PDB file of C-alpha atoms in Angstrom:
ATOM      1  CA  MET A   1       1.992   1.488  18.777  1.00 73.00           C
ATOM      2  CA  GLU A   2       4.091   3.986  19.566  1.00 88.00           C
ATOM      3  CA  GLU A   3       4.884   7.495  17.853  1.00 87.00           C
ATOM      4  CA  HIS A   4       8.356   7.410  17.325  1.00 90.00           C
ATOM      5  CA  ALA A   5       7.936   3.428  14.878  1.00 91.00           C
ATOM      6  CA  LYS A   6       4.503   4.887  13.552  1.00 93.00           C
ATOM      7  CA  VAL A   7       5.979   8.209  11.874  1.00 96.00           C
ATOM      8  CA  ALA A   8       8.958   5.420  10.837  1.00 96.00           C
ATOM      9  CA  ILE A   9       6.231   3.637   9.105  1.00 95.00           C
ATOM     10  CA  LEU A  10       4.617   6.489   7.246  1.00 97.00           C
ATOM     11  CA  LEU A  11       8.485   7.945   6.314  1.00 97.00           C
ATOM     12  CA  ASP A  12       8.985   4.291   5.025  1.00 95.00           C
ATOM     13  CA  PHE A  13       5.880   4.384   2.789  1.00 95.00           C
ATOM     14  CA  TYR A  14       5.680   8.054   2.046  1.00 97.00           C
ATOM     15  CA  GLY A  15       9.355   9.591   2.893  1.00 97.00           C
ATOM     16  CA  GLN A  16      10.285   9.725  -1.136  1.00 96.00           C
ATOM     17  CA  LEU A  17       7.384  12.026  -1.691  1.00 96.00           C
ATOM     18  CA  LEU A  18       9.380  14.434   0.751  1.00 96.00           C
ATOM     19  CA  THR A  19      12.450  16.864  -0.185  1.00 95.00           C
ATOM     20  CA  PRO A  20      15.627  15.212  -0.037  1.00 95.00           C
ATOM     21  CA  ARG A  21      16.267  17.157   2.742  1.00 94.00           C
ATOM     22  CA  GLN A  22      13.553  16.307   5.290  1.00 95.00           C
ATOM     23  CA  TYR A  23      14.165  12.898   4.021  1.00 97.00           C
ATOM     24  CA  GLN A  24      17.332  13.103   5.494  1.00 97.00           C
ATOM     25  CA  ILE A  25      16.321  15.164   8.626  1.00 97.00           C
ATOM     26  CA  LEU A  26      13.490  12.428   9.432  1.00 97.00           C
ATOM     27  CA  ASP A  27      15.337   9.166   8.658  1.00 97.00           C
ATOM     28  CA  LEU A  28      18.158  10.191  11.139  1.00 97.00           C
ATOM     29  CA  TYR A  29      15.946  11.587  14.088  1.00 96.00           C
ATOM     30  CA  TYR A  30      13.283   7.866  12.926  1.00 96.00           C
ATOM     31  CA  ASN A  31      15.533   5.548  11.854  1.00 95.00           C
ATOM     32  CA  SER A  32      19.429   6.200  13.005  1.00 95.00           C
ATOM     33  CA  ASP A  33      17.854   7.536  16.298  1.00 93.00           C
ATOM     34  CA  TYR A  34      19.738  10.688  16.391  1.00 96.00           C
ATOM     35  CA  THR A  35      18.953  13.299  18.492  1.00 96.00           C
ATOM     36  CA  LEU A  36      18.225  16.819  17.197  1.00 96.00           C
ATOM     37  CA  GLY A  37      21.707  18.285  18.839  1.00 96.00           C
ATOM     38  CA  GLU A  38      23.148  15.470  16.672  1.00 97.00           C
ATOM     39  CA  ILE A  39      21.527  15.883  13.329  1.00 97.00           C
ATOM     40  CA  ALA A  40      22.191  19.658  14.128  1.00 97.00           C
ATOM     41  CA  SER A  41      25.584  19.315  13.815  1.00 96.00           C
ATOM     42  CA  GLN A  42      25.753  16.311  11.064  1.00 95.00           C
ATOM     43  CA  LEU A  43      23.967  19.004   9.221  1.00 95.00           C
ATOM     44  CA  ASN A  44      25.806  21.841   9.798  1.00 95.00           C
ATOM     45  CA  ILE A  45      22.021  23.739  10.783  1.00 95.00           C
ATOM     46  CA  SER A  46      20.980  24.928  14.116  1.00 96.00           C
ATOM     47  CA  ARG A  47      18.713  22.886  16.934  1.00 96.00           C
ATOM     48  CA  GLN A  48      15.937  24.840  15.942  1.00 97.00           C
ATOM     49  CA  GLY A  49      15.818  23.881  12.255  1.00 96.00           C
ATOM     50  CA  VAL A  50      16.230  20.526  12.750  1.00 97.00           C
ATOM     51  CA  TYR A  51      13.119  20.039  14.934  1.00 97.00           C
ATOM     52  CA  ASP A  52      10.985  22.531  12.581  1.00 97.00           C
ATOM     53  CA  GLY A  53      12.017  20.278  10.442  1.00 96.00           C
ATOM     54  CA  VAL A  54      10.997  17.278  12.296  1.00 96.00           C
ATOM     55  CA  LYS A  55       7.381  18.638  12.942  1.00 96.00           C
ATOM     56  CA  LYS A  56       6.702  19.721   9.898  1.00 97.00           C
ATOM     57  CA  GLY A  57       8.125  16.590   7.621  1.00 97.00           C
ATOM     58  CA  LYS A  58       5.903  14.408  10.860  1.00 97.00           C
ATOM     59  CA  ASN A  59       3.108  16.656   9.731  1.00 97.00           C
ATOM     60  CA  THR A  60       3.850  15.801   5.834  1.00 97.00           C
ATOM     61  CA  LEU A  61       4.005  12.204   6.433  1.00 97.00           C
ATOM     62  CA  LYS A  62       0.855  12.223   8.342  1.00 97.00           C
ATOM     63  CA  GLU A  63      -1.360  14.383   6.195  1.00 97.00           C
ATOM     64  CA  PHE A  64      -0.634  11.668   3.069  1.00 97.00           C
ATOM     65  CA  GLU A  65      -1.802   9.334   5.335  1.00 97.00           C
ATOM     66  CA  ASP A  66      -4.396  10.945   6.219  1.00 97.00           C
ATOM     67  CA  LYS A  67      -5.698  11.473   2.638  1.00 96.00           C
ATOM     68  CA  LEU A  68      -4.385   7.787   1.256  1.00 96.00           C
ATOM     69  CA  GLY A  69      -3.949   5.616   4.034  1.00 94.00           C
ATOM     70  CA  HIS A  70      -1.884   3.150   2.722  1.00 93.00           C
ATOM     71  CA  VAL A  71      -0.638   2.243   6.227  1.00 93.00           C
ATOM     72  CA  LYS A  72      -3.561   1.392   7.737  1.00 90.00           C
ATOM     73  CA  ARG A  73      -4.426  -0.818   5.169  1.00 86.00           C
ATOM     74  CA  PHE A  74      -1.220  -2.107   5.063  1.00 86.00           C
ATOM     75  CA  LEU A  75      -1.216  -2.752   9.387  1.00 86.00           C
ATOM     76  CA  LYS A  76      -4.681  -4.448   9.035  1.00 83.00           C
ATOM     77  CA  HIS A  77      -3.552  -6.501   6.532  1.00 81.00           C
ATOM     78  CA  GLU A  78      -0.169  -7.513   8.215  1.00 82.00           C
ATOM     79  CA  GLN A  79      -2.605  -8.524  11.398  1.00 82.00           C
ATOM     80  CA  ALA A  80      -4.667 -10.566   9.529  1.00 81.00           C
ATOM     81  CA  LEU A  81      -1.925 -12.714   7.707  1.00 83.00           C
ATOM     82  CA  LYS A  82      -0.667 -13.217  10.967  1.00 82.00           C
ATOM     83  CA  LYS A  83      -3.490 -14.857  11.744  1.00 80.00           C
ATOM     84  CA  ILE A  84      -3.684 -16.762   8.842  1.00 81.00           C
ATOM     85  CA  LEU A  85      -0.389 -18.182   9.151  1.00 78.00           C
ATOM     86  CA  SER A  86      -0.331 -18.706  12.692  1.00 77.00           C
ATOM     87  CA  ASP A  87      -2.997 -20.928  12.356  1.00 75.00           C
ATOM     88  CA  LEU A  88      -1.156 -22.671   9.405  1.00 75.00           C
ATOM     89  CA  ARG A  89       0.954 -23.452  11.476  1.00 74.00           C
ATOM     90  CA  ARG A  90      -1.130 -25.108  14.445  1.00 72.00           C
ATOM     91  CA  VAL A  91      -2.578 -27.368  11.588  1.00 69.00           C
ATOM     92  CA  LYS A  92       0.979 -28.330  10.589  1.00 61.00           C
ATOM     93  CA  CYS A  93       2.075 -28.813  14.090  1.00 57.00           C
ATOM     94  CA  ALA A  94      -0.595 -31.272  14.799  1.00 58.00           C
ATOM     95  CA  GLY A  95       1.784 -33.383  13.216  1.00 50.00           C
ATOM     96  CA  LYS A  96      -0.794 -34.706  10.364  1.00 51.00           C
ATOM     97  CA  VAL A  97      -3.053 -32.056   8.879  1.00 51.00           C
ATOM     98  CA  ARG A  98      -6.386 -32.654   9.380  1.00 58.00           C
ATOM     99  CA  ASP A  99      -7.712 -29.979  10.761  1.00 60.00           C
ATOM    100  CA  GLY A 100     -10.831 -28.686   8.500  1.00 64.00           C
ATOM    101  CA  GLU A 101     -12.297 -26.469  10.116  1.00 69.00           C
ATOM    102  CA  ILE A 102      -8.943 -24.370  10.322  1.00 72.00           C
ATOM    103  CA  ILE A 103      -8.833 -24.621   6.854  1.00 74.00           C
ATOM    104  CA  ASP A 104     -12.161 -23.784   6.418  1.00 74.00           C
ATOM    105  CA  SER A 105     -11.830 -20.249   8.488  1.00 74.00           C
ATOM    106  CA  CYS A 106      -7.846 -19.656   7.451  1.00 77.00           C
ATOM    107  CA  ILE A 107      -9.745 -19.738   3.338  1.00 77.00           C
ATOM    108  CA  GLU A 108     -12.519 -17.387   4.755  1.00 78.00           C
ATOM    109  CA  GLU A 109     -10.075 -14.922   6.196  1.00 78.00           C
ATOM    110  CA  LEU A 110      -7.782 -15.124   3.004  1.00 78.00           C
ATOM    111  CA  GLU A 111     -10.891 -14.103   0.936  1.00 79.00           C
ATOM    112  CA  LYS A 112     -11.413 -11.235   2.726  1.00 78.00           C
ATOM    113  CA  VAL A 113      -7.912 -10.100   2.766  1.00 76.00           C
ATOM    114  CA  ILE A 114      -7.876  -9.996  -0.796  1.00 76.00           C
ATOM    115  CA  ASN A 115     -11.576  -8.464  -1.407  1.00 74.00           C
ATOM    116  CA  ASP A 116     -10.121  -5.682   0.862  1.00 71.00           C
ATOM    117  CA  LEU A 117      -7.030  -5.302  -0.792  1.00 69.00           C
TER     118      LEU A 117
ATOM    119  CA  MET B   1      -2.314  -4.962 -17.510  1.00 73.00           C
ATOM    120  CA  GLU B   2      -4.313  -2.954 -20.292  1.00 88.00           C
ATOM    121  CA  GLU B   3      -3.072   0.671 -19.680  1.00 88.00           C
ATOM    122  CA  HIS B   4      -6.819   2.169 -19.251  1.00 90.00           C
ATOM    123  CA  ALA B   5      -6.762  -0.487 -16.211  1.00 91.00           C
ATOM    124  CA  LYS B   6      -3.580   0.570 -14.925  1.00 93.00           C
ATOM    125  CA  VAL B   7      -4.313   4.404 -14.694  1.00 96.00           C
ATOM    126  CA  ALA B   8      -7.706   3.037 -12.946  1.00 96.00           C
ATOM    127  CA  ILE B   9      -5.730   1.041  -9.899  1.00 95.00           C
ATOM    128  CA  LEU B  10      -3.472   4.165  -9.645  1.00 97.00           C
ATOM    129  CA  LEU B  11      -6.627   6.716  -9.435  1.00 97.00           C
ATOM    130  CA  ASP B  12      -7.128   4.625  -7.191  1.00 95.00           C
ATOM    131  CA  PHE B  13      -3.795   4.955  -4.699  1.00 95.00           C
ATOM    132  CA  TYR B  14      -3.169   7.814  -5.293  1.00 97.00           C
ATOM    133  CA  GLY B  15      -6.099  10.125  -6.468  1.00 97.00           C
ATOM    134  CA  GLN B  16      -6.594  11.825  -3.435  1.00 96.00           C
ATOM    135  CA  LEU B  17      -3.354  13.380  -3.624  1.00 96.00           C
ATOM    136  CA  LEU B  18      -4.490  15.397  -7.351  1.00 96.00           C
ATOM    137  CA  THR B  19      -6.408  18.570  -7.036  1.00 95.00           C
ATOM    138  CA  PRO B  20     -10.160  18.188  -7.040  1.00 95.00           C
ATOM    139  CA  ARG B  21     -10.177  19.163 -10.310  1.00 94.00           C
ATOM    140  CA  GLN B  22      -7.445  16.638 -11.369  1.00 95.00           C
ATOM    141  CA  TYR B  23      -9.106  13.845 -10.146  1.00 97.00           C
ATOM    142  CA  GLN B  24     -12.668  15.133 -10.999  1.00 97.00           C
ATOM    143  CA  ILE B  25     -11.492  14.684 -14.529  1.00 97.00           C
ATOM    144  CA  LEU B  26      -9.675  11.396 -14.608  1.00 97.00           C
ATOM    145  CA  ASP B  27     -12.685   9.659 -12.225  1.00 97.00           C
ATOM    146  CA  LEU B  28     -14.803  10.735 -15.046  1.00 97.00           C
ATOM    147  CA  TYR B  29     -12.562   9.258 -17.761  1.00 96.00           C
ATOM    148  CA  TYR B  30     -11.381   6.019 -16.502  1.00 96.00           C
ATOM    149  CA  ASN B  31     -13.499   5.235 -13.683  1.00 95.00           C
ATOM    150  CA  SER B  32     -17.023   6.274 -15.514  1.00 95.00           C
ATOM    151  CA  ASP B  33     -15.664   6.118 -19.283  1.00 93.00           C
ATOM    152  CA  TYR B  34     -16.968   9.003 -20.302  1.00 96.00           C
ATOM    153  CA  THR B  35     -15.251  10.330 -23.431  1.00 96.00           C
ATOM    154  CA  LEU B  36     -12.913  13.181 -23.199  1.00 96.00           C
ATOM    155  CA  GLY B  37     -16.012  15.358 -25.276  1.00 96.00           C
ATOM    156  CA  GLU B  38     -18.954  14.425 -22.525  1.00 97.00           C
ATOM    157  CA  ILE B  39     -15.778  15.305 -19.920  1.00 97.00           C
ATOM    158  CA  ALA B  40     -15.494  19.054 -21.740  1.00 97.00           C
ATOM    159  CA  SER B  41     -19.502  19.373 -21.998  1.00 96.00           C
ATOM    160  CA  GLN B  42     -20.003  18.042 -18.743  1.00 95.00           C
ATOM    161  CA  LEU B  43     -17.158  20.287 -16.907  1.00 95.00           C
ATOM    162  CA  ASN B  44     -17.877  23.892 -19.457  1.00 95.00           C
ATOM    163  CA  ILE B  45     -14.102  22.903 -20.757  1.00 95.00           C
ATOM    164  CA  SER B  46     -12.879  22.820 -24.052  1.00 96.00           C
ATOM    165  CA  ARG B  47     -11.372  19.329 -25.247  1.00 96.00           C
ATOM    166  CA  GLN B  48      -8.316  19.902 -25.419  1.00 97.00           C
ATOM    167  CA  GLY B  49      -8.945  21.030 -21.248  1.00 96.00           C
ATOM    168  CA  VAL B  50      -9.634  17.914 -20.780  1.00 97.00           C
ATOM    169  CA  TYR B  51      -7.120  15.788 -23.127  1.00 97.00           C
ATOM    170  CA  ASP B  52      -4.435  18.016 -21.142  1.00 97.00           C
ATOM    171  CA  GLY B  53      -5.687  17.405 -18.156  1.00 96.00           C
ATOM    172  CA  VAL B  54      -6.212  13.627 -18.170  1.00 96.00           C
ATOM    173  CA  LYS B  55      -2.822  13.606 -19.528  1.00 96.00           C
ATOM    174  CA  LYS B  56      -0.731  15.594 -16.039  1.00 97.00           C
ATOM    175  CA  GLY B  57      -2.706  13.830 -14.576  1.00 97.00           C
ATOM    176  CA  LYS B  58      -1.766  10.619 -15.244  1.00 97.00           C
ATOM    177  CA  ASN B  59       1.773  11.447 -15.620  1.00 97.00           C
ATOM    178  CA  THR B  60       1.533  12.747 -11.862  1.00 97.00           C
ATOM    179  CA  LEU B  61      -0.076   9.229 -10.682  1.00 97.00           C
ATOM    180  CA  LYS B  62       2.749   7.849 -12.638  1.00 97.00           C
ATOM    181  CA  GLU B  63       5.418   9.841 -11.560  1.00 97.00           C
ATOM    182  CA  PHE B  64       3.871   8.969  -7.396  1.00 97.00           C
ATOM    183  CA  GLU B  65       4.129   5.170  -8.678  1.00 97.00           C
ATOM    184  CA  ASP B  66       7.605   5.524  -9.134  1.00 97.00           C
ATOM    185  CA  LYS B  67       8.420   7.516  -6.606  1.00 96.00           C
ATOM    186  CA  LEU B  68       6.872   4.968  -4.241  1.00 96.00           C
ATOM    187  CA  GLY B  69       5.852   1.763  -6.019  1.00 94.00           C
ATOM    188  CA  HIS B  70       3.092   0.474  -3.814  1.00 93.00           C
ATOM    189  CA  VAL B  71       0.501  -0.528  -6.752  1.00 93.00           C
ATOM    190  CA  LYS B  72       3.535  -2.822  -7.670  1.00 90.00           C
ATOM    191  CA  ARG B  73       3.590  -4.118  -4.579  1.00 86.00           C
ATOM    192  CA  PHE B  74      -0.200  -4.970  -4.244  1.00 85.00           C
ATOM    193  CA  LEU B  75      -0.554  -6.571  -7.310  1.00 86.00           C
ATOM    194  CA  LYS B  76       2.327  -8.737  -5.879  1.00 83.00           C
ATOM    195  CA  HIS B  77       0.523  -9.625  -2.549  1.00 81.00           C
ATOM    196  CA  GLU B  78      -2.527  -9.813  -4.724  1.00 82.00           C
ATOM    197  CA  GLN B  79      -1.096 -12.195  -6.820  1.00 82.00           C
ATOM    198  CA  ALA B  80       0.815 -14.187  -4.171  1.00 81.00           C
ATOM    199  CA  LEU B  81      -2.244 -14.375  -1.624  1.00 82.00           C
ATOM    200  CA  LYS B  82      -4.486 -15.408  -4.882  1.00 82.00           C
ATOM    201  CA  LYS B  83      -2.052 -18.735  -5.236  1.00 79.00           C
ATOM    202  CA  ILE B  84      -2.711 -19.751  -1.669  1.00 81.00           C
ATOM    203  CA  LEU B  85      -6.240 -19.493  -1.452  1.00 78.00           C
ATOM    204  CA  SER B  86      -6.284 -21.741  -4.792  1.00 78.00           C
ATOM    205  CA  ASP B  87      -3.837 -24.206  -2.962  1.00 75.00           C
ATOM    206  CA  LEU B  88      -6.001 -24.486   0.458  1.00 74.00           C
ATOM    207  CA  ARG B  89      -9.389 -24.453  -1.820  1.00 74.00           C
ATOM    208  CA  ARG B  90      -7.897 -27.150  -3.182  1.00 72.00           C
ATOM    209  CA  VAL B  91      -7.445 -28.910  -0.183  1.00 69.00           C
ATOM    210  CA  LYS B  92     -10.676 -28.244   0.371  1.00 61.00           C
ATOM    211  CA  CYS B  93     -12.605 -30.279  -2.139  1.00 56.00           C
ATOM    212  CA  ALA B  94     -10.129 -33.111  -1.863  1.00 58.00           C
ATOM    213  CA  GLY B  95     -13.066 -34.184   0.901  1.00 50.00           C
ATOM    214  CA  LYS B  96     -10.745 -34.192   3.927  1.00 51.00           C
ATOM    215  CA  VAL B  97      -7.524 -31.772   4.706  1.00 50.00           C
ATOM    216  CA  ARG B  98      -4.865 -34.293   4.597  1.00 57.00           C
ATOM    217  CA  ASP B  99      -2.529 -32.510   2.317  1.00 61.00           C
ATOM    218  CA  GLY B 100       0.514 -31.430   4.281  1.00 64.00           C
ATOM    219  CA  GLU B 101       2.821 -30.683   1.563  1.00 69.00           C
ATOM    220  CA  ILE B 102       0.275 -28.015   0.056  1.00 72.00           C
ATOM    221  CA  ILE B 103      -0.284 -26.366   3.639  1.00 74.00           C
ATOM    222  CA  ASP B 104       3.740 -25.874   3.782  1.00 74.00           C
ATOM    223  CA  SER B 105       4.342 -24.494   1.174  1.00 74.00           C
ATOM    224  CA  CYS B 106       1.267 -22.013   1.400  1.00 77.00           C
ATOM    225  CA  ILE B 107       2.868 -21.390   4.873  1.00 77.00           C
ATOM    226  CA  GLU B 108       6.117 -20.621   2.875  1.00 78.00           C
ATOM    227  CA  GLU B 109       4.556 -18.637   0.720  1.00 78.00           C
ATOM    228  CA  LEU B 110       2.992 -16.706   3.667  1.00 77.00           C
ATOM    229  CA  GLU B 111       5.780 -15.923   5.318  1.00 79.00           C
ATOM    230  CA  LYS B 112       7.287 -14.423   1.710  1.00 78.00           C
ATOM    231  CA  VAL B 113       4.258 -12.113   1.307  1.00 76.00           C
ATOM    232  CA  ILE B 114       4.675 -11.001   4.799  1.00 76.00           C
ATOM    233  CA  ASN B 115       8.337 -10.665   4.955  1.00 74.00           C
ATOM    234  CA  ASP B 116       7.636  -8.637   2.237  1.00 71.00           C
ATOM    235  CA  LEU B 117       4.626  -6.291   3.240  1.00 69.00           C
TER     236      LEU B 117
END
């Protein structure tokens, strides 16, 4: 996954643990796609201040993820659940529900996801 | 859910954000079911010190959950996924896979879970 999108997810997961100011800077940068200059002008601080704020906030978010790993777990589950969903849709699209093997593998996969939550 | 079990889950989710000492006290209390007196004796601190540590650590964990809500989301997803699993097992137990309505509702439910992750 691309760095920008990765930090946006980290911000979604752990943003509330940042200071309101840190959150504001990162939100403008990662969610609203403002440039450093635009944020500086909007918040009336220096461009360097914004740069430092983004860097520090991003590192703080990464530290939370290193300690907790909730995003890693989320992405793993999302991938598994999308696979199950697409398998079940395949059964559905077949017109009638008859593919027992797919259902079996969906059940197995779901058991893994749940045990692993 | 019972308070003790609830804090044990919070500890599992956010324990790594506590200080090592706080984590140790809460781990002994909530996961190993030591009494306050046993923890005091093991860590060579006063019973009151343990009591305060448990109380403070528990409050810190609750503050993390108030801010992030990851446990609430986890429990909601766990419940939904177990429902899907049990529905799929019902189809499987029917001997052959033929209940299209159940598959449809599993797909719908899974879509909700994934959109909501």
